mmJSON file of the N, C-alpha and C atoms, coordinates in Angstrom:
{"data_MODEL":{"atom_site":{
"group_PDB":["ATOM","ATOM","ATOM","ATOM","ATOM","ATOM","ATOM","ATOM","ATOM","ATOM","ATOM","ATOM","ATOM","ATOM","ATOM","ATOM","ATOM","ATOM","ATOM","ATOM","ATOM","ATOM","ATOM","ATOM","ATOM","ATOM","ATOM","ATOM","ATOM","ATOM","ATOM","ATOM","ATOM","ATOM","ATOM","ATOM","ATOM","ATOM","ATOM","ATOM","ATOM","ATOM","ATOM","ATOM","ATOM","ATOM","ATOM","ATOM","ATOM","ATOM","ATOM","ATOM","ATOM","ATOM","ATOM","ATOM","ATOM","ATOM","ATOM","ATOM","ATOM","ATOM","ATOM","ATOM","ATOM","ATOM","ATOM","ATOM","ATOM","ATOM","ATOM","ATOM","ATOM","ATOM","ATOM","ATOM","ATOM","ATOM","ATOM","ATOM","ATOM","ATOM","ATOM","ATOM","ATOM","ATOM","ATOM","ATOM","ATOM","ATOM","ATOM","ATOM","ATOM","ATOM","ATOM","ATOM","ATOM","ATOM","ATOM","ATOM","ATOM","ATOM","ATOM","ATOM","ATOM","ATOM","ATOM","ATOM","ATOM","ATOM","ATOM","ATOM","ATOM","ATOM","ATOM","ATOM","ATOM","ATOM","ATOM","ATOM","ATOM","ATOM","ATOM","ATOM","ATOM","ATOM","ATOM","ATOM","ATOM","ATOM","ATOM","ATOM","ATOM","ATOM","ATOM","ATOM","ATOM","ATOM","ATOM","ATOM","ATOM","ATOM","ATOM","ATOM","ATOM","ATOM","ATOM","ATOM","ATOM","ATOM","ATOM","ATOM","ATOM","ATOM","ATOM","ATOM","ATOM","ATOM","ATOM","ATOM","ATOM","ATOM","ATOM","ATOM","ATOM","ATOM","ATOM","ATOM","ATOM","ATOM","ATOM","ATOM","ATOM","ATOM","ATOM","ATOM","ATOM","ATOM","ATOM","ATOM","ATOM","ATOM","ATOM","ATOM","ATOM","ATOM","ATOM","ATOM","ATOM","ATOM","ATOM","ATOM","ATOM","ATOM","ATOM","ATOM","ATOM","ATOM","ATOM","ATOM","ATOM","ATOM","ATOM","ATOM","ATOM","ATOM","ATOM","ATOM","ATOM","ATOM","ATOM","ATOM","ATOM"],
"id":[1,2,3,4,5,6,7,8,9,10,11,12,13,14,15,16,17,18,19,20,21,22,23,24,25,26,27,28,29,30,31,32,33,34,35,36,37,38,39,40,41,42,43,44,45,46,47,48,49,50,51,52,53,54,55,56,57,58,59,60,61,62,63,64,65,66,67,68,69,70,71,72,73,74,75,76,77,78,79,80,81,82,83,84,85,86,87,88,89,90,91,92,93,94,95,96,97,98,99,100,101,102,103,104,105,106,107,108,109,110,111,112,113,114,115,116,117,118,119,120,121,122,123,124,125,126,127,128,129,130,131,132,133,134,135,136,137,138,139,140,141,142,143,144,145,146,147,148,149,150,151,152,153,154,155,156,157,158,159,160,161,162,163,164,165,166,167,168,169,170,171,172,173,174,175,176,177,178,179,180,181,182,183,184,185,186,187,188,189,190,191,192,193,194,195,196,197,198,199,200,201,202,203,204,205,206,207,208,209,210,211,212,213],
"type_symbol":["N","C","C","N","C","C","N","C","C","N","C","C","N","C","C","N","C","C","N","C","C","N","C","C","N","C","C","N","C","C","N","C","C","N","C","C","N","C","C","N","C","C","N","C","C","N","C","C","N","C","C","N","C","C","N","C","C","N","C","C","N","C","C","N","C","C","N","C","C","N","C","C","N","C","C","N","C","C","N","C","C","N","C","C","N","C","C","N","C","C","N","C","C","N","C","C","N","C","C","N","C","C","N","C","C","N","C","C","N","C","C","N","C","C","N","C","C","N","C","C","N","C","C","N","C","C","N","C","C","N","C","C","N","C","C","N","C","C","N","C","C","N","C","C","N","C","C","N","C","C","N","C","C","N","C","C","N","C","C","N","C","C","N","C","C","N","C","C","N","C","C","N","C","C","N","C","C","N","C","C","N","C","C","N","C","C","N","C","C","N","C","C","N","C","C","N","C","C","N","C","C","N","C","C","N","C","C","N","C","C","N","C","C"],
"label_atom_id":["N","CA","C","N","CA","C","N","CA","C","N","CA","C","N","CA","C","N","CA","C","N","CA","C","N","CA","C","N","CA","C","N","CA","C","N","CA","C","N","CA","C","N","CA","C","N","CA","C","N","CA","C","N","CA","C","N","CA","C","N","CA","C","N","CA","C","N","CA","C","N","CA","C","N","CA","C","N","CA","C","N","CA","C","N","CA","C","N","CA","C","N","CA","C","N","CA","C","N","CA","C","N","CA","C","N","CA","C","N","CA","C","N","CA","C","N","CA","C","N","CA","C","N","CA","C","N","CA","C","N","CA","C","N","CA","C","N","CA","C","N","CA","C","N","CA","C","N","CA","C","N","CA","C","N","CA","C","N","CA","C","N","CA","C","N","CA","C","N","CA","C","N","CA","C","N","CA","C","N","CA","C","N","CA","C","N","CA","C","N","CA","C","N","CA","C","N","CA","C","N","CA","C","N","CA","C","N","CA","C","N","CA","C","N","CA","C","N","CA","C","N","CA","C","N","CA","C","N","CA","C","N","CA","C","N","CA","C","N","CA","C","N","CA","C","N","CA","C"],
"label_alt_id":[null,null,null,null,null,null,null,null,null,null,null,null,null,null,null,null,null,null,null,null,null,null,null,null,null,null,null,null,null,null,null,null,null,null,null,null,null,null,null,null,null,null,null,null,null,null,null,null,null,null,null,null,null,null,null,null,null,null,null,null,null,null,null,null,null,null,null,null,null,null,null,null,null,null,null,null,null,null,null,null,null,null,null,null,null,null,null,null,null,null,null,null,null,null,null,null,null,null,null,null,null,null,null,null,null,null,null,null,null,null,null,null,null,null,null,null,null,null,null,null,null,null,null,null,null,null,null,null,null,null,null,null,null,null,null,null,null,null,null,null,null,null,null,null,null,null,null,null,null,null,null,null,null,null,null,null,null,null,null,null,null,null,null,null,null,null,null,null,null,null,null,null,null,null,null,null,null,null,null,null,null,null,null,null,null,null,null,null,null,null,null,null,null,null,null,null,null,null,null,null,null,null,null,null,null,null,null,null,null,null,null,null,null],
"label_comp_id":["UNK","UNK","UNK","UNK","UNK","UNK","UNK","UNK","UNK","UNK","UNK","UNK","UNK","UNK","UNK","UNK","UNK","UNK","UNK","UNK","UNK","UNK","UNK","UNK","UNK","UNK","UNK","UNK","UNK","UNK","UNK","UNK","UNK","UNK","UNK","UNK","UNK","UNK","UNK","UNK","UNK","UNK","UNK","UNK","UNK","UNK","UNK","UNK","UNK","UNK","UNK","UNK","UNK","UNK","UNK","UNK","UNK","UNK","UNK","UNK","UNK","UNK","UNK","UNK","UNK","UNK","UNK","UNK","UNK","UNK","UNK","UNK","UNK","UNK","UNK","UNK","UNK","UNK","UNK","UNK","UNK","UNK","UNK","UNK","UNK","UNK","UNK","UNK","UNK","UNK","UNK","UNK","UNK","UNK","UNK","UNK","UNK","UNK","UNK","UNK","UNK","UNK","UNK","UNK","UNK","UNK","UNK","UNK","UNK","UNK","UNK","UNK","UNK","UNK","UNK","UNK","UNK","UNK","UNK","UNK","UNK","UNK","UNK","UNK","UNK","UNK","UNK","UNK","UNK","UNK","UNK","UNK","UNK","UNK","UNK","UNK","UNK","UNK","UNK","UNK","UNK","UNK","UNK","UNK","UNK","UNK","UNK","UNK","UNK","UNK","UNK","UNK","UNK","UNK","UNK","UNK","UNK","UNK","UNK","UNK","UNK","UNK","UNK","UNK","UNK","UNK","UNK","UNK","UNK","UNK","UNK","UNK","UNK","UNK","UNK","UNK","UNK","UNK","UNK","UNK","UNK","UNK","UNK","UNK","UNK","UNK","UNK","UNK","UNK","UNK","UNK","UNK","UNK","UNK","UNK","UNK","UNK","UNK","UNK","UNK","UNK","UNK","UNK","UNK","UNK","UNK","UNK","UNK","UNK","UNK","UNK","UNK","UNK"],
"label_asym_id":["A","A","A","A","A","A","A","A","A","A","A","A","A","A","A","A","A","A","A","A","A","A","A","A","A","A","A","A","A","A","A","A","A","A","A","A","A","A","A","A","A","A","A","A","A","A","A","A","A","A","A","A","A","A","A","A","A","A","A","A","A","A","A","A","A","A","A","A","A","A","A","A","A","A","A","A","A","A","A","A","A","A","A","A","A","A","A","A","A","A","A","A","A","A","A","A","A","A","A","A","A","A","A","A","A","A","A","A","A","A","A","A","A","A","A","A","A","A","A","A","A","A","A","A","A","A","A","A","A","A","A","A","A","A","A","A","A","A","A","A","A","A","A","A","A","A","A","A","A","A","A","A","A","A","A","A","A","A","A","A","A","A","A","A","A","A","A","A","A","A","A","A","A","A","A","A","A","A","A","A","A","A","A","A","A","A","A","A","A","A","A","A","A","A","A","A","A","A","A","A","A","A","A","A","A","A","A","A","A","A","A","A","A"],
"label_entity_id":["1","1","1","1","1","1","1","1","1","1","1","1","1","1","1","1","1","1","1","1","1","1","1","1","1","1","1","1","1","1","1","1","1","1","1","1","1","1","1","1","1","1","1","1","1","1","1","1","1","1","1","1","1","1","1","1","1","1","1","1","1","1","1","1","1","1","1","1","1","1","1","1","1","1","1","1","1","1","1","1","1","1","1","1","1","1","1","1","1","1","1","1","1","1","1","1","1","1","1","1","1","1","1","1","1","1","1","1","1","1","1","1","1","1","1","1","1","1","1","1","1","1","1","1","1","1","1","1","1","1","1","1","1","1","1","1","1","1","1","1","1","1","1","1","1","1","1","1","1","1","1","1","1","1","1","1","1","1","1","1","1","1","1","1","1","1","1","1","1","1","1","1","1","1","1","1","1","1","1","1","1","1","1","1","1","1","1","1","1","1","1","1","1","1","1","1","1","1","1","1","1","1","1","1","1","1","1","1","1","1","1","1","1"],
"label_seq_id":[1,1,1,2,2,2,3,3,3,4,4,4,5,5,5,6,6,6,7,7,7,8,8,8,9,9,9,10,10,10,11,11,11,12,12,12,13,13,13,14,14,14,15,15,15,16,16,16,17,17,17,18,18,18,19,19,19,20,20,20,21,21,21,22,22,22,23,23,23,24,24,24,25,25,25,26,26,26,27,27,27,28,28,28,29,29,29,30,30,30,31,31,31,32,32,32,33,33,33,34,34,34,35,35,35,36,36,36,37,37,37,38,38,38,39,39,39,40,40,40,41,41,41,42,42,42,43,43,43,44,44,44,45,45,45,46,46,46,47,47,47,48,48,48,49,49,49,50,50,50,51,51,51,52,52,52,53,53,53,54,54,54,55,55,55,56,56,56,57,57,57,58,58,58,59,59,59,60,60,60,61,61,61,62,62,62,63,63,63,64,64,64,65,65,65,66,66,66,67,67,67,68,68,68,69,69,69,70,70,70,71,71,71],
"pdbx_PDB_ins_code":[null,null,null,null,null,null,null,null,null,null,null,null,null,null,null,null,null,null,null,null,null,null,null,null,null,null,null,null,null,null,null,null,null,null,null,null,null,null,null,null,null,null,null,null,null,null,null,null,null,null,null,null,null,null,null,null,null,null,null,null,null,null,null,null,null,null,null,null,null,null,null,null,null,null,null,null,null,null,null,null,null,null,null,null,null,null,null,null,null,null,null,null,null,null,null,null,null,null,null,null,null,null,null,null,null,null,null,null,null,null,null,null,null,null,null,null,null,null,null,null,null,null,null,null,null,null,null,null,null,null,null,null,null,null,null,null,null,null,null,null,null,null,null,null,null,null,null,null,null,null,null,null,null,null,null,null,null,null,null,null,null,null,null,null,null,null,null,null,null,null,null,null,null,null,null,null,null,null,null,null,null,null,null,null,null,null,null,null,null,null,null,null,null,null,null,null,null,null,null,null,null,null,null,null,null,null,null,null,null,null,null,null,null],
"Cartn_x":[0.822,0.0,0.884,0.629,1.421,0.865,1.792,1.369,1.086,-0.013,-0.375,-0.198,0.284,0.467,-0.801,-1.35,-2.57,-2.179,-2.654,-2.394,-3.635,-3.466,-4.591,-4.643,-5.78,-6.07,-5.078,-4.618,-3.807,-2.4,-1.823,-0.48,0.293,1.584,2.429,2.699,3.383,3.719,4.601,5.518,6.432,5.697,4.694,4.0,3.13,2.448,1.614,2.455,3.646,4.553,5.061,5.354,5.792,4.675,3.457,2.328,2.054,2.153,1.966,3.039,4.281,5.37,5.168,4.695,4.438,3.285,2.259,1.138,1.566,2.389,2.889,3.764,4.618,5.464,4.621,3.581,2.706,1.965,1.516,0.828,1.769,2.999,3.969,4.325,4.465,4.763,3.596,2.373,1.198,1.114,1.386,1.363,2.424,3.624,4.691,4.31,3.712,3.283,2.2,1.278,0.21,0.769,1.747,2.36,3.114,3.87,4.62,3.666,2.58,1.627,0.919,0.601,-0.116,0.784,2.053,2.974,3.714,3.479,4.184,3.701,4.653,4.339,5.522,5.238,6.293,6.097,7.173,7.114,8.094,7.628,8.487,8.306,9.412,9.372,9.745,8.868,9.071,9.237,10.064,10.19,9.121,8.17,7.046,7.426,8.076,8.462,9.674,10.303,11.433,11.163,11.113,10.926,12.254,12.906,14.248,15.195,15.728,16.615,16.002,14.748,14.087,13.167,13.465,12.574,11.343,10.205,8.975,8.753,8.677,8.601,7.224,6.814,5.573,5.92,5.433,5.675,4.414,4.553,3.446,3.692,2.657,2.758,1.8,2.304,1.471,1.41,0.21,-0.004,-0.664,-0.753,-1.395,-2.879,-3.521,-4.94,-5.228,-4.227,-4.429,-4.361,-4.072,-3.988,-5.397,-5.689,-7.013,-7.233,-8.486,-8.805,-8.517,-8.729,-8.564,-7.338,-6.179,-4.929,-4.442],
"Cartn_y":[-1.162,0.0,1.25,2.136,3.364,4.426,5.191,6.262,7.509,8.128,9.35,10.545,11.619,12.843,13.678,14.09,14.884,16.356,17.136,18.573,19.271,20.056,20.735,22.177,22.594,23.972,24.491,23.644,24.077,24.544,24.142,24.585,23.545,23.729,22.818,23.415,22.65,23.119,24.348,24.369,25.49,26.774,26.673,27.87,28.488,27.695,28.302,28.89,28.335,28.936,30.284,30.374,31.634,32.672,32.277,33.204,33.655,32.751,33.104,34.095,33.844,34.757,36.142,36.196,37.487,38.223,37.488,38.125,38.673,37.929,38.409,39.64,39.622,40.778,41.999,41.83,42.942,43.486,42.605,43.042,43.834,43.364,44.065,45.432,45.513,46.8,47.769,47.282,48.125,48.593,47.706,48.057,49.114,48.952,49.925,51.295,51.328,52.595,53.256,52.483,53.045,53.627,52.954,53.457,54.746,54.801,56.012,57.173,56.922,57.989,58.491,57.599,58.021,58.745,58.424,59.065,60.252,60.53,61.606,62.959,63.803,65.151,66.031,67.098,67.968,69.351,69.923,71.231,72.168,73.394,74.396,75.7,76.365,77.65,78.737,79.723,80.833,82.132,83.023,84.354,85.218,85.685,86.462,87.928,88.477,89.885,90.077,91.21,91.563,92.939,92.995,94.276,94.626,95.649,95.997,94.873,94.207,93.069,91.744,91.811,90.61,90.031,88.812,88.208,87.594,87.752,87.119,85.884,84.746,83.465,82.846,82.114,81.347,79.897,78.994,77.568,76.939,76.294,75.621,74.117,73.368,71.91,71.309,70.435,69.73,68.262,67.736,66.332,65.628,64.309,63.531,63.886,64.231,64.545,65.834,66.684,67.931,67.756,66.565,66.288,66.145,66.809,66.64,65.195,64.811,63.43,63.127,64.076,63.84,64.566,64.026,64.637,63.869],
"Cartn_z":[0.0,0.0,0.0,-0.92,-1.027,-0.075,0.5,1.4,0.577,0.858,0.147,1.075,0.486,1.252,1.109,2.235,2.222,2.28,1.306,1.269,1.789,2.841,3.464,2.971,2.474,2.058,1.022,0.142,-0.987,-0.648,0.441,0.78,1.548,1.602,2.352,3.726,4.547,5.888,5.82,4.864,4.733,4.349,3.469,3.004,4.097,4.91,5.952,7.063,7.307,8.295,7.802,6.515,5.929,6.004,5.669,5.74,7.171,8.102,9.509,9.956,9.55,9.893,9.292,8.045,7.408,8.085,8.498,9.195,10.556,11.255,12.553,12.351,11.326,11.028,10.689,9.875,9.499,10.724,11.601,12.814,13.711,13.881,14.734,14.149,12.823,12.182,12.368,12.25,12.451,13.893,14.82,16.237,16.553,15.998,16.227,15.66,14.484,13.886,14.73,15.246,16.079,17.376,17.962,19.195,18.92,17.834,17.488,17.231,16.516,16.213,17.472,18.386,19.581,20.578,20.602,21.544,20.943,19.665,18.988,19.496,19.872,20.297,19.887,19.172,18.686,19.296,19.844,20.481,19.793,19.56,18.941,19.698,20.0,20.68,19.686,19.575,18.641,19.407,18.873,19.438,18.792,19.601,19.097,18.952,19.957,19.932,20.83,20.668,21.519,22.107,23.411,24.099,24.74,24.186,24.642,24.257,25.244,24.976,25.434,25.886,26.403,25.317,24.836,23.841,24.513,23.874,24.352,23.491,24.146,23.441,23.592,22.569,22.601,22.273,23.08,22.868,22.287,21.137,20.466,20.486,20.778,20.827,19.818,18.975,17.996,18.399,18.467,18.802,17.63,17.714,16.663,16.547,17.655,17.63,16.855,16.656,15.941,14.425,13.953,12.528,11.953,10.832,10.217,9.762,9.698,9.336,7.871,6.982,5.545,5.025,5.303,4.824,3.622],
"occupancy":[1.0,1.0,1.0,1.0,1.0,1.0,1.0,1.0,1.0,1.0,1.0,1.0,1.0,1.0,1.0,1.0,1.0,1.0,1.0,1.0,1.0,1.0,1.0,1.0,1.0,1.0,1.0,1.0,1.0,1.0,1.0,1.0,1.0,1.0,1.0,1.0,1.0,1.0,1.0,1.0,1.0,1.0,1.0,1.0,1.0,1.0,1.0,1.0,1.0,1.0,1.0,1.0,1.0,1.0,1.0,1.0,1.0,1.0,1.0,1.0,1.0,1.0,1.0,1.0,1.0,1.0,1.0,1.0,1.0,1.0,1.0,1.0,1.0,1.0,1.0,1.0,1.0,1.0,1.0,1.0,1.0,1.0,1.0,1.0,1.0,1.0,1.0,1.0,1.0,1.0,1.0,1.0,1.0,1.0,1.0,1.0,1.0,1.0,1.0,1.0,1.0,1.0,1.0,1.0,1.0,1.0,1.0,1.0,1.0,1.0,1.0,1.0,1.0,1.0,1.0,1.0,1.0,1.0,1.0,1.0,1.0,1.0,1.0,1.0,1.0,1.0,1.0,1.0,1.0,1.0,1.0,1.0,1.0,1.0,1.0,1.0,1.0,1.0,1.0,1.0,1.0,1.0,1.0,1.0,1.0,1.0,1.0,1.0,1.0,1.0,1.0,1.0,1.0,1.0,1.0,1.0,1.0,1.0,1.0,1.0,1.0,1.0,1.0,1.0,1.0,1.0,1.0,1.0,1.0,1.0,1.0,1.0,1.0,1.0,1.0,1.0,1.0,1.0,1.0,1.0,1.0,1.0,1.0,1.0,1.0,1.0,1.0,1.0,1.0,1.0,1.0,1.0,1.0,1.0,1.0,1.0,1.0,1.0,1.0,1.0,1.0,1.0,1.0,1.0,1.0,1.0,1.0,1.0,1.0,1.0,1.0,1.0,1.0],
"B_iso_or_equiv":[0.0,0.0,0.0,0.0,0.0,0.0,0.0,0.0,0.0,0.0,0.0,0.0,0.0,0.0,0.0,0.0,0.0,0.0,0.0,0.0,0.0,0.0,0.0,0.0,0.0,0.0,0.0,0.0,0.0,0.0,0.0,0.0,0.0,0.0,0.0,0.0,0.0,0.0,0.0,0.0,0.0,0.0,0.0,0.0,0.0,0.0,0.0,0.0,0.0,0.0,0.0,0.0,0.0,0.0,0.0,0.0,0.0,0.0,0.0,0.0,0.0,0.0,0.0,0.0,0.0,0.0,0.0,0.0,0.0,0.0,0.0,0.0,0.0,0.0,0.0,0.0,0.0,0.0,0.0,0.0,0.0,0.0,0.0,0.0,0.0,0.0,0.0,0.0,0.0,0.0,0.0,0.0,0.0,0.0,0.0,0.0,0.0,0.0,0.0,0.0,0.0,0.0,0.0,0.0,0.0,0.0,0.0,0.0,0.0,0.0,0.0,0.0,0.0,0.0,0.0,0.0,0.0,0.0,0.0,0.0,0.0,0.0,0.0,0.0,0.0,0.0,0.0,0.0,0.0,0.0,0.0,0.0,0.0,0.0,0.0,0.0,0.0,0.0,0.0,0.0,0.0,0.0,0.0,0.0,0.0,0.0,0.0,0.0,0.0,0.0,0.0,0.0,0.0,0.0,0.0,0.0,0.0,0.0,0.0,0.0,0.0,0.0,0.0,0.0,0.0,0.0,0.0,0.0,0.0,0.0,0.0,0.0,0.0,0.0,0.0,0.0,0.0,0.0,0.0,0.0,0.0,0.0,0.0,0.0,0.0,0.0,0.0,0.0,0.0,0.0,0.0,0.0,0.0,0.0,0.0,0.0,0.0,0.0,0.0,0.0,0.0,0.0,0.0,0.0,0.0,0.0,0.0,0.0,0.0,0.0,0.0,0.0,0.0],
"pdbx_formal_charge":[null,null,null,null,null,null,null,null,null,null,null,null,null,null,null,null,null,null,null,null,null,null,null,null,null,null,null,null,null,null,null,null,null,null,null,null,null,null,null,null,null,null,null,null,null,null,null,null,null,null,null,null,null,null,null,null,null,null,null,null,null,null,null,null,null,null,null,null,null,null,null,null,null,null,null,null,null,null,null,null,null,null,null,null,null,null,null,null,null,null,null,null,null,null,null,null,null,null,null,null,null,null,null,null,null,null,null,null,null,null,null,null,null,null,null,null,null,null,null,null,null,null,null,null,null,null,null,null,null,null,null,null,null,null,null,null,null,null,null,null,null,null,null,null,null,null,null,null,null,null,null,null,null,null,null,null,null,null,null,null,null,null,null,null,null,null,null,null,null,null,null,null,null,null,null,null,null,null,null,null,null,null,null,null,null,null,null,null,null,null,null,null,null,null,null,null,null,null,null,null,null,null,null,null,null,null,null,null,null,null,null,null,null],
"auth_seq_id":[1,1,1,2,2,2,3,3,3,4,4,4,5,5,5,6,6,6,7,7,7,8,8,8,9,9,9,10,10,10,11,11,11,12,12,12,13,13,13,14,14,14,15,15,15,16,16,16,17,17,17,18,18,18,19,19,19,20,20,20,21,21,21,22,22,22,23,23,23,24,24,24,25,25,25,26,26,26,27,27,27,28,28,28,29,29,29,30,30,30,31,31,31,32,32,32,33,33,33,34,34,34,35,35,35,36,36,36,37,37,37,38,38,38,39,39,39,40,40,40,41,41,41,42,42,42,43,43,43,44,44,44,45,45,45,46,46,46,47,47,47,48,48,48,49,49,49,50,50,50,51,51,51,52,52,52,53,53,53,54,54,54,55,55,55,56,56,56,57,57,57,58,58,58,59,59,59,60,60,60,61,61,61,62,62,62,63,63,63,64,64,64,65,65,65,66,66,66,67,67,67,68,68,68,69,69,69,70,70,70,71,71,71],
"auth_comp_id":["UNK","UNK","UNK","UNK","UNK","UNK","UNK","UNK","UNK","UNK","UNK","UNK","UNK","UNK","UNK","UNK","UNK","UNK","UNK","UNK","UNK","UNK","UNK","UNK","UNK","UNK","UNK","UNK","UNK","UNK","UNK","UNK","UNK","UNK","UNK","UNK","UNK","UNK","UNK","UNK","UNK","UNK","UNK","UNK","UNK","UNK","UNK","UNK","UNK","UNK","UNK","UNK","UNK","UNK","UNK","UNK","UNK","UNK","UNK","UNK","UNK","UNK","UNK","UNK","UNK","UNK","UNK","UNK","UNK","UNK","UNK","UNK","UNK","UNK","UNK","UNK","UNK","UNK","UNK","UNK","UNK","UNK","UNK","UNK","UNK","UNK","UNK","UNK","UNK","UNK","UNK","UNK","UNK","UNK","UNK","UNK","UNK","UNK","UNK","UNK","UNK","UNK","UNK","UNK","UNK","UNK","UNK","UNK","UNK","UNK","UNK","UNK","UNK","UNK","UNK","UNK","UNK","UNK","UNK","UNK","UNK","UNK","UNK","UNK","UNK","UNK","UNK","UNK","UNK","UNK","UNK","UNK","UNK","UNK","UNK","UNK","UNK","UNK","UNK","UNK","UNK","UNK","UNK","UNK","UNK","UNK","UNK","UNK","UNK","UNK","UNK","UNK","UNK","UNK","UNK","UNK","UNK","UNK","UNK","UNK","UNK","UNK","UNK","UNK","UNK","UNK","UNK","UNK","UNK","UNK","UNK","UNK","UNK","UNK","UNK","UNK","UNK","UNK","UNK","UNK","UNK","UNK","UNK","UNK","UNK","UNK","UNK","UNK","UNK","UNK","UNK","UNK","UNK","UNK","UNK","UNK","UNK","UNK","UNK","UNK","UNK","UNK","UNK","UNK","UNK","UNK","UNK","UNK","UNK","UNK","UNK","UNK","UNK"],
"auth_asym_id":["A","A","A","A","A","A","A","A","A","A","A","A","A","A","A","A","A","A","A","A","A","A","A","A","A","A","A","A","A","A","A","A","A","A","A","A","A","A","A","A","A","A","A","A","A","A","A","A","A","A","A","A","A","A","A","A","A","A","A","A","A","A","A","A","A","A","A","A","A","A","A","A","A","A","A","A","A","A","A","A","A","A","A","A","A","A","A","A","A","A","A","A","A","A","A","A","A","A","A","A","A","A","A","A","A","A","A","A","A","A","A","A","A","A","A","A","A","A","A","A","A","A","A","A","A","A","A","A","A","A","A","A","A","A","A","A","A","A","A","A","A","A","A","A","A","A","A","A","A","A","A","A","A","A","A","A","A","A","A","A","A","A","A","A","A","A","A","A","A","A","A","A","A","A","A","A","A","A","A","A","A","A","A","A","A","A","A","A","A","A","A","A","A","A","A","A","A","A","A","A","A","A","A","A","A","A","A","A","A","A","A","A","A"],
"auth_atom_id":["N","CA","C","N","CA","C","N","CA","C","N","CA","C","N","CA","C","N","CA","C","N","CA","C","N","CA","C","N","CA","C","N","CA","C","N","CA","C","N","CA","C","N","CA","C","N","CA","C","N","CA","C","N","CA","C","N","CA","C","N","CA","C","N","CA","C","N","CA","C","N","CA","C","N","CA","C","N","CA","C","N","CA","C","N","CA","C","N","CA","C","N","CA","C","N","CA","C","N","CA","C","N","CA","C","N","CA","C","N","CA","C","N","CA","C","N","CA","C","N","CA","C","N","CA","C","N","CA","C","N","CA","C","N","CA","C","N","CA","C","N","CA","C","N","CA","C","N","CA","C","N","CA","C","N","CA","C","N","CA","C","N","CA","C","N","CA","C","N","CA","C","N","CA","C","N","CA","C","N","CA","C","N","CA","C","N","CA","C","N","CA","C","N","CA","C","N","CA","C","N","CA","C","N","CA","C","N","CA","C","N","CA","C","N","CA","C","N","CA","C","N","CA","C","N","CA","C","N","CA","C","N","CA","C","N","CA","C","N","CA","C","N","CA","C","N","CA","C"],
"pdbx_PDB_model_num":[1,1,1,1,1,1,1,1,1,1,1,1,1,1,1,1,1,1,1,1,1,1,1,1,1,1,1,1,1,1,1,1,1,1,1,1,1,1,1,1,1,1,1,1,1,1,1,1,1,1,1,1,1,1,1,1,1,1,1,1,1,1,1,1,1,1,1,1,1,1,1,1,1,1,1,1,1,1,1,1,1,1,1,1,1,1,1,1,1,1,1,1,1,1,1,1,1,1,1,1,1,1,1,1,1,1,1,1,1,1,1,1,1,1,1,1,1,1,1,1,1,1,1,1,1,1,1,1,1,1,1,1,1,1,1,1,1,1,1,1,1,1,1,1,1,1,1,1,1,1,1,1,1,1,1,1,1,1,1,1,1,1,1,1,1,1,1,1,1,1,1,1,1,1,1,1,1,1,1,1,1,1,1,1,1,1,1,1,1,1,1,1,1,1,1,1,1,1,1,1,1,1,1,1,1,1,1,1,1,1,1,1,1]
}}}
């Protein structure tokens, strides 16, 4: 009696391991991007005016929430 190899769902063991690895990699990359976007905060200090020799500064902070939805 000859042994037959059963192929499940059109792929071999090697191919589903590769697909699983790619899905895990894509999930981790998405998670890293979401963390960077949520923790991103940029601050810039500008000199608004100078009175005599004393500069008056304004500090502006940009966060991810300030980004428009349709950019």
